Amino acid sequence: MEWYLPVIWGGIIGVAVIMYVVLDGFDLGIGILFPFAKEERERDTMMNTVAPFWDGNETWLILGGGGLWVAFPKAYAVVMPALYLPVIIMLLALVFRGVAFEFRWVALTSRRWWNAAFAGGSLVAAFAQGVVLGGLVQGITVKNGAFAGGPLDWATPFAALCGIGVVLGYALLGSTWLLIKTDGVVAERARAHAIPLLLAVMAMMAVVSLWTPIAFDRIATRWFSRPNIFFLAPVPVITVLVALAVLHWLKSGREMLPFFGTVGLFVLGFLGLAISTFPYLVPPSLTVWQTAAAAPSQILMLFGVIFLLPVVLGYIVFVYWIFRGKVREGEGYH
């Protein structure tokens, strides 16, 4: 097998995952912040900021999951049985949230229930995604190339901590998104939420960064052995600098920079995860090469991605450009 094909597909899936986390992260964050709005018109404005984008944002989840299935079928066959429960909970929460998104606009007499469904679905989906992430980082039991653990191996304090971290991170993305798309009381409330959320996210990142090398020797070796430590030290340093910049931008009243700074924090966190686990797609047992599909299959699917990916990216740029600008009270996609 050509060694570079699994690496290319690993990169494609990595791009799909980070695109999903950033794009669907801020609209899940809007749902997490929903209960903190004081009036119904504030919730209307918050929801209208993501109404044209939220379903398109979830396209990247399909590319990430579908790419894992077709390009790394052995990894898919191991990861899914290990994480069936949190994955199913996440998908059900996303469906529940999507239904609430549509019905809330027409169910005037029961709107509060759909508000609760939208907020609850967003919260549960975000937490489940963090649990899946934690379950992968802590490792999956594999024997003879197949999953050999129990159905609740993922249910650990570390995975729960990752779930809480993702919830806080998405809420931070949502609050900084509202700074760009709204003004008035909604923007003021979002700025008030963003600063404590940023501090909480940094605290969670610090705890996870300390926990993983202490609990998992393979990650400690990757980060703290020589000469790795000299090359990798800039990653946490840059993360702290970006966080301080976001804090400064929030306090100085900037509107767009806090969101892009928060995106930078997510990208740096994802880079740290990739450094900790590569080349293992199923840590700590199976690499991208051991789980890859046959080279002809990967080449055939790569041609499809080469043609479709620019179309998807072009659609996203077009939609975000069409619906640019702030959303005023009473304005909306619906």
Short mmCIF file of N, CA and C in Angstrom, two decimals, residues 152-267:
data_model
loop_
_atom_site.label_atom_id
_atom_site.label_comp_id
_atom_site.label_asym_id
_atom_site.label_seq_id
_atom_site.Cartn_x
_atom_site.Cartn_y
_atom_site.Cartn_z
N LEU A 152 -19.24 -0.16 28.43
CA LEU A 152 -19.18 1.07 29.23
C LEU A 152 -17.74 1.45 29.58
N ASP A 153 -16.77 0.95 28.79
CA ASP A 153 -15.37 1.32 29.05
C ASP A 153 -15.14 2.82 28.96
N TRP A 154 -15.95 3.47 28.14
CA TRP A 154 -15.78 4.91 27.93
C TRP A 154 -16.23 5.74 29.14
N ALA A 155 -17.03 5.14 30.03
CA ALA A 155 -17.63 5.89 31.14
C ALA A 155 -16.63 6.06 32.27
N THR A 156 -15.75 7.04 32.13
CA THR A 156 -14.71 7.31 33.12
C THR A 156 -14.77 8.79 33.52
N PRO A 157 -14.17 9.14 34.66
CA PRO A 157 -14.11 10.57 35.03
C PRO A 157 -13.41 11.42 33.98
N PHE A 158 -12.38 10.85 33.33
CA PHE A 158 -11.67 11.62 32.30
C PHE A 158 -12.60 11.95 31.13
N ALA A 159 -13.39 10.97 30.67
CA ALA A 159 -14.33 11.23 29.57
C ALA A 159 -15.38 12.25 29.98
N ALA A 160 -15.87 12.16 31.22
CA ALA A 160 -16.85 13.15 31.69
C ALA A 160 -16.24 14.54 31.73
N LEU A 161 -14.97 14.63 32.14
CA LEU A 161 -14.29 15.92 32.16
C LEU A 161 -14.20 16.50 30.74
N CYS A 162 -13.86 15.65 29.77
CA CYS A 162 -13.81 16.11 28.38
C CYS A 162 -15.19 16.58 27.92
N GLY A 163 -16.25 15.88 28.35
CA GLY A 163 -17.61 16.29 27.98
C GLY A 163 -17.94 17.67 28.51
N ILE A 164 -17.59 17.92 29.77
CA ILE A 164 -17.84 19.25 30.36
C ILE A 164 -17.01 20.31 29.63
N GLY A 165 -15.78 19.97 29.29
CA GLY A 165 -14.92 20.92 28.57
C GLY A 165 -15.50 21.31 27.23
N VAL A 166 -16.04 20.33 26.48
CA VAL A 166 -16.63 20.63 25.17
C VAL A 166 -17.88 21.50 25.33
N VAL A 167 -18.69 21.23 26.34
CA VAL A 167 -19.88 22.07 26.59
C VAL A 167 -19.46 23.52 26.83
N LEU A 168 -18.47 23.72 27.69
CA LEU A 168 -18.00 25.08 27.98
C LEU A 168 -17.40 25.72 26.73
N GLY A 169 -16.63 24.94 25.95
CA GLY A 169 -16.02 25.48 24.74
C GLY A 169 -17.05 25.91 23.71
N TYR A 170 -18.08 25.07 23.51
CA TYR A 170 -19.14 25.43 22.55
C TYR A 170 -19.91 26.66 23.03
N ALA A 171 -20.14 26.76 24.34
CA ALA A 171 -20.83 27.95 24.87
C ALA A 171 -19.99 29.20 24.62
N LEU A 172 -18.66 29.08 24.74
CA LEU A 172 -17.78 30.22 24.44
C LEU A 172 -17.86 30.58 22.96
N LEU A 173 -17.84 29.57 22.08
CA LEU A 173 -17.98 29.84 20.65
C LEU A 173 -19.31 30.54 20.37
N GLY A 174 -20.39 30.05 21.01
CA GLY A 174 -21.71 30.65 20.79
C GLY A 174 -21.77 32.10 21.25
N SER A 175 -21.18 32.38 22.40
CA SER A 175 -21.24 33.75 22.93
C SER A 175 -20.43 34.71 22.06
N THR A 176 -19.26 34.27 21.57
CA THR A 176 -18.46 35.14 20.71
C THR A 176 -19.10 35.31 19.33
N TRP A 177 -19.82 34.27 18.87
CA TRP A 177 -20.58 34.39 17.61
C TRP A 177 -21.66 35.45 17.75
N LEU A 178 -22.33 35.49 18.89
CA LEU A 178 -23.39 36.49 19.12
C LEU A 178 -22.82 37.91 19.13
N LEU A 179 -21.56 38.08 19.53
CA LEU A 179 -20.95 39.41 19.47
C LEU A 179 -20.86 39.92 18.04
N ILE A 180 -20.63 39.00 17.09
CA ILE A 180 -20.54 39.39 15.68
C ILE A 180 -21.91 39.66 15.10
N LYS A 181 -22.89 38.84 15.46
CA LYS A 181 -24.17 38.84 14.75
C LYS A 181 -25.26 39.66 15.41
N THR A 182 -25.05 40.15 16.63
CA THR A 182 -26.13 40.88 17.31
C THR A 182 -25.60 42.17 17.92
N ASP A 183 -26.51 42.99 18.37
CA ASP A 183 -26.15 44.15 19.18
C ASP A 183 -27.20 44.31 20.28
N GLY A 184 -27.08 45.38 21.06
CA GLY A 184 -28.05 45.60 22.12
C GLY A 184 -27.89 44.62 23.27
N VAL A 185 -29.03 44.28 23.90
CA VAL A 185 -28.99 43.48 25.11
C VAL A 185 -28.45 42.07 24.87
N VAL A 186 -28.72 41.49 23.68
CA VAL A 186 -28.21 40.14 23.39
C VAL A 186 -26.69 40.14 23.33
N ALA A 187 -26.11 41.13 22.66
CA ALA A 187 -24.65 41.21 22.58
C ALA A 187 -24.03 41.51 23.95
N GLU A 188 -24.69 42.37 24.71
CA GLU A 188 -24.16 42.69 26.05
C GLU A 188 -24.15 41.46 26.95
N ARG A 189 -25.23 40.68 26.88
CA ARG A 189 -25.30 39.47 27.69
C ARG A 189 -24.26 38.44 27.22
N ALA A 190 -24.07 38.36 25.89
CA ALA A 190 -23.07 37.42 25.35
C ALA A 190 -21.67 37.79 25.82
N ARG A 191 -21.35 39.08 25.84
CA ARG A 191 -20.02 39.51 26.29
C ARG A 191 -19.84 39.21 27.78
N ALA A 192 -20.91 39.39 28.54
CA ALA A 192 -20.84 39.08 29.98
C ALA A 192 -20.62 37.59 30.21
N HIS A 193 -21.19 36.74 29.34
CA HIS A 193 -20.98 35.30 29.48
C HIS A 193 -19.59 34.88 29.01
N ALA A 194 -19.07 35.58 27.98
CA ALA A 194 -17.87 35.09 27.30
C ALA A 194 -16.64 35.08 28.21
N ILE A 195 -16.49 36.11 29.04
CA ILE A 195 -15.27 36.18 29.86
C ILE A 195 -15.18 35.04 30.87
N PRO A 196 -16.22 34.78 31.69
CA PRO A 196 -16.11 33.62 32.60
C PRO A 196 -16.02 32.29 31.85
N LEU A 197 -16.67 32.20 30.68
CA LEU A 197 -16.56 30.97 29.89
C LEU A 197 -15.13 30.75 29.40
N LEU A 198 -14.48 31.84 28.97
CA LEU A 198 -13.08 31.72 28.52
C LEU A 198 -12.19 31.22 29.66
N LEU A 199 -12.37 31.78 30.84
CA LEU A 199 -11.57 31.36 31.99
C LEU A 199 -11.84 29.89 32.34
N ALA A 200 -13.11 29.48 32.24
CA ALA A 200 -13.46 28.09 32.53
C ALA A 200 -12.86 27.14 31.49
N VAL A 201 -12.89 27.55 30.21
CA VAL A 201 -12.32 26.71 29.16
C VAL A 201 -10.82 26.55 29.34
N MET A 202 -10.14 27.63 29.68
CA MET A 202 -8.69 27.55 29.90
C MET A 202 -8.38 26.65 31.09
N ALA A 203 -9.21 26.72 32.14
CA ALA A 203 -9.00 25.85 33.29
C ALA A 203 -9.17 24.38 32.89
N MET A 204 -10.19 24.09 32.08
CA MET A 204 -10.42 22.71 31.63
C MET A 204 -9.28 22.22 30.75
N MET A 205 -8.78 23.10 29.86
CA MET A 205 -7.66 22.71 28.99
C MET A 205 -6.42 22.43 29.83
N ALA A 206 -6.21 23.22 30.88
CA ALA A 206 -5.06 23.00 31.75
C ALA A 206 -5.17 21.66 32.49
N VAL A 207 -6.37 21.37 33.00
CA VAL A 207 -6.56 20.10 33.72
C VAL A 207 -6.36 18.91 32.79
N VAL A 208 -6.94 18.96 31.59
CA VAL A 208 -6.78 17.86 30.63
C VAL A 208 -5.32 17.71 30.22
N SER A 209 -4.63 18.86 30.03
CA SER A 209 -3.22 18.81 29.62
C SER A 209 -2.34 18.19 30.70
N LEU A 210 -2.71 18.36 31.96
CA LEU A 210 -1.95 17.73 33.05
C LEU A 210 -2.37 16.28 33.25
N TRP A 211 -3.66 16.02 33.09
CA TRP A 211 -4.20 14.68 33.34
C TRP A 211 -3.65 13.65 32.33
N THR A 212 -3.65 14.01 31.06
CA THR A 212 -3.30 13.02 30.03
C THR A 212 -1.87 12.50 30.15
N PRO A 213 -0.85 13.34 30.34
CA PRO A 213 0.49 12.75 30.46
C PRO A 213 0.69 11.98 31.76
N ILE A 214 -0.04 12.36 32.82
CA ILE A 214 0.08 11.63 34.09
C ILE A 214 -0.59 10.25 33.97
N ALA A 215 -1.74 10.19 33.31
CA ALA A 215 -2.51 8.94 33.24
C ALA A 215 -2.07 8.02 32.11
N PHE A 216 -1.53 8.60 31.02
CA PHE A 216 -1.22 7.79 29.84
C PHE A 216 0.25 7.97 29.48
N ASP A 217 1.05 6.92 29.68
CA ASP A 217 2.50 7.00 29.46
C ASP A 217 2.84 7.34 28.02
N ARG A 218 2.04 6.81 27.09
CA ARG A 218 2.37 7.05 25.68
C ARG A 218 2.29 8.54 25.34
N ILE A 219 1.36 9.25 25.96
CA ILE A 219 1.23 10.69 25.70
C ILE A 219 2.35 11.47 26.40
N ALA A 220 2.73 11.03 27.62
CA ALA A 220 3.85 11.69 28.30
C ALA A 220 5.13 11.53 27.50
N THR A 221 5.35 10.32 26.96
CA THR A 221 6.55 10.08 26.15
C THR A 221 6.56 10.97 24.91
N ARG A 222 5.39 11.11 24.28
CA ARG A 222 5.30 11.91 23.06
C ARG A 222 5.66 13.38 23.32
N TRP A 223 5.19 13.92 24.44
CA TRP A 223 5.36 15.35 24.69
C TRP A 223 6.66 15.71 25.40
N PHE A 224 7.13 14.83 26.31
CA PHE A 224 8.21 15.25 27.21
C PHE A 224 9.54 14.56 26.95
N SER A 225 9.61 13.67 25.95
CA SER A 225 10.90 13.06 25.61
C SER A 225 11.69 14.02 24.72
N ARG A 226 13.02 13.87 24.73
CA ARG A 226 13.86 14.68 23.87
C ARG A 226 13.99 14.04 22.50
N PRO A 227 14.00 14.79 21.40
CA PRO A 227 13.93 16.26 21.31
C PRO A 227 12.50 16.78 21.18
N ASN A 228 11.48 15.88 21.32
CA ASN A 228 10.09 16.32 21.11
C ASN A 228 9.72 17.56 21.92
N ILE A 229 10.17 17.59 23.19
CA ILE A 229 9.76 18.68 24.08
C ILE A 229 10.16 20.05 23.52
N PHE A 230 11.28 20.10 22.80
CA PHE A 230 11.72 21.39 22.26
C PHE A 230 10.86 21.83 21.08
N PHE A 231 10.41 20.85 20.27
CA PHE A 231 9.59 21.20 19.11
C PHE A 231 8.12 21.46 19.49
N LEU A 232 7.63 20.78 20.55
CA LEU A 232 6.21 20.85 20.88
C LEU A 232 5.89 21.91 21.93
N ALA A 233 6.90 22.42 22.64
CA ALA A 233 6.66 23.42 23.68
C ALA A 233 5.91 24.66 23.17
N PRO A 234 6.13 25.10 21.91
CA PRO A 234 5.39 26.29 21.45
C PRO A 234 3.87 26.13 21.44
N VAL A 235 3.37 24.88 21.35
CA VAL A 235 1.91 24.69 21.25
C VAL A 235 1.19 25.21 22.50
N PRO A 236 1.56 24.76 23.72
CA PRO A 236 0.87 25.33 24.90
C PRO A 236 1.16 26.81 25.10
N VAL A 237 2.38 27.24 24.75
CA VAL A 237 2.71 28.66 24.92
C VAL A 237 1.81 29.52 24.02
N ILE A 238 1.66 29.12 22.75
CA ILE A 238 0.80 29.87 21.83
C ILE A 238 -0.65 29.84 22.30
N THR A 239 -1.08 28.69 22.85
CA THR A 239 -2.45 28.58 23.35
C THR A 239 -2.71 29.62 24.45
N VAL A 240 -1.79 29.75 25.38
CA VAL A 240 -1.94 30.73 26.46
C VAL A 240 -1.96 32.15 25.89
N LEU A 241 -1.10 32.42 24.92
CA LEU A 241 -1.06 33.77 24.33
C LEU A 241 -2.36 34.09 23.60
N VAL A 242 -2.90 33.12 22.88
CA VAL A 242 -4.17 33.35 22.18
C VAL A 242 -5.29 33.58 23.18
N ALA A 243 -5.30 32.81 24.27
CA ALA A 243 -6.34 33.00 25.30
C ALA A 243 -6.25 34.41 25.91
N LEU A 244 -5.04 34.87 26.19
CA LEU A 244 -4.87 36.23 26.74
C LEU A 244 -5.33 37.28 25.72
N ALA A 245 -5.07 37.02 24.44
CA ALA A 245 -5.52 37.96 23.40
C ALA A 245 -7.05 38.00 23.36
N VAL A 246 -7.71 36.82 23.44
CA VAL A 246 -9.18 36.79 23.43
C VAL A 246 -9.73 37.55 24.63
N LEU A 247 -9.10 37.36 25.79
CA LEU A 247 -9.54 38.08 27.00
C LEU A 247 -9.41 39.59 26.80
N HIS A 248 -8.31 40.03 26.22
CA HIS A 248 -8.10 41.46 25.96
C HIS A 248 -9.15 41.99 24.97
N TRP A 249 -9.41 41.23 23.91
CA TRP A 249 -10.39 41.68 22.90
C TRP A 249 -11.79 41.76 23.50
N LEU A 250 -12.12 40.82 24.39
CA LEU A 250 -13.44 40.86 25.02
C LEU A 250 -13.59 42.10 25.91
N LYS A 251 -12.53 42.39 26.67
CA LYS A 251 -12.60 43.53 27.58
C LYS A 251 -12.56 44.86 26.85
N SER A 252 -11.93 44.87 25.65
CA SER A 252 -11.81 46.13 24.92
C SER A 252 -12.98 46.37 23.96
N GLY A 253 -13.97 45.47 23.96
CA GLY A 253 -15.18 45.69 23.18
C GLY A 253 -15.10 45.28 21.73
N ARG A 254 -14.08 44.49 21.34
CA ARG A 254 -13.99 44.03 19.94
C ARG A 254 -15.10 43.02 19.66
N GLU A 255 -15.56 42.99 18.39
CA GLU A 255 -16.69 42.13 18.06
C GLU A 255 -16.29 40.85 17.33
N MET A 256 -15.40 40.95 16.32
CA MET A 256 -15.08 39.78 15.51
C MET A 256 -13.89 38.99 16.05
N LEU A 257 -12.89 39.69 16.57
CA LEU A 257 -11.65 39.01 16.98
C LEU A 257 -11.86 37.95 18.07
N PRO A 258 -12.76 38.18 19.08
CA PRO A 258 -12.93 37.12 20.08
C PRO A 258 -13.39 35.79 19.47
N PHE A 259 -14.26 35.83 18.45
CA PHE A 259 -14.72 34.58 17.83
C PHE A 259 -13.56 33.88 17.13
N PHE A 260 -12.79 34.62 16.32
CA PHE A 260 -11.71 33.97 15.60
C PHE A 260 -10.60 33.52 16.55
N GLY A 261 -10.40 34.26 17.65
CA GLY A 261 -9.45 33.80 18.65
C GLY A 261 -9.91 32.50 19.30
N THR A 262 -11.22 32.39 19.56
CA THR A 262 -11.75 31.16 20.13
C THR A 262 -11.60 30.00 19.16
N VAL A 263 -11.83 30.27 17.87
CA VAL A 263 -11.59 29.24 16.86
C VAL A 263 -10.13 28.79 16.91
N GLY A 264 -9.22 29.76 17.09
CA GLY A 264 -7.80 29.43 17.21
C GLY A 264 -7.53 28.51 18.39
N LEU A 265 -8.22 28.74 19.51
CA LEU A 265 -8.05 27.86 20.67
C LEU A 265 -8.49 26.43 20.35
N PHE A 266 -9.61 26.30 19.63
CA PHE A 266 -10.08 24.96 19.26
C PHE A 266 -9.09 24.28 18.31
N VAL A 267 -8.54 25.04 17.34
CA VAL A 267 -7.58 24.46 16.40
C VAL A 267 -6.32 24.00 17.15
#
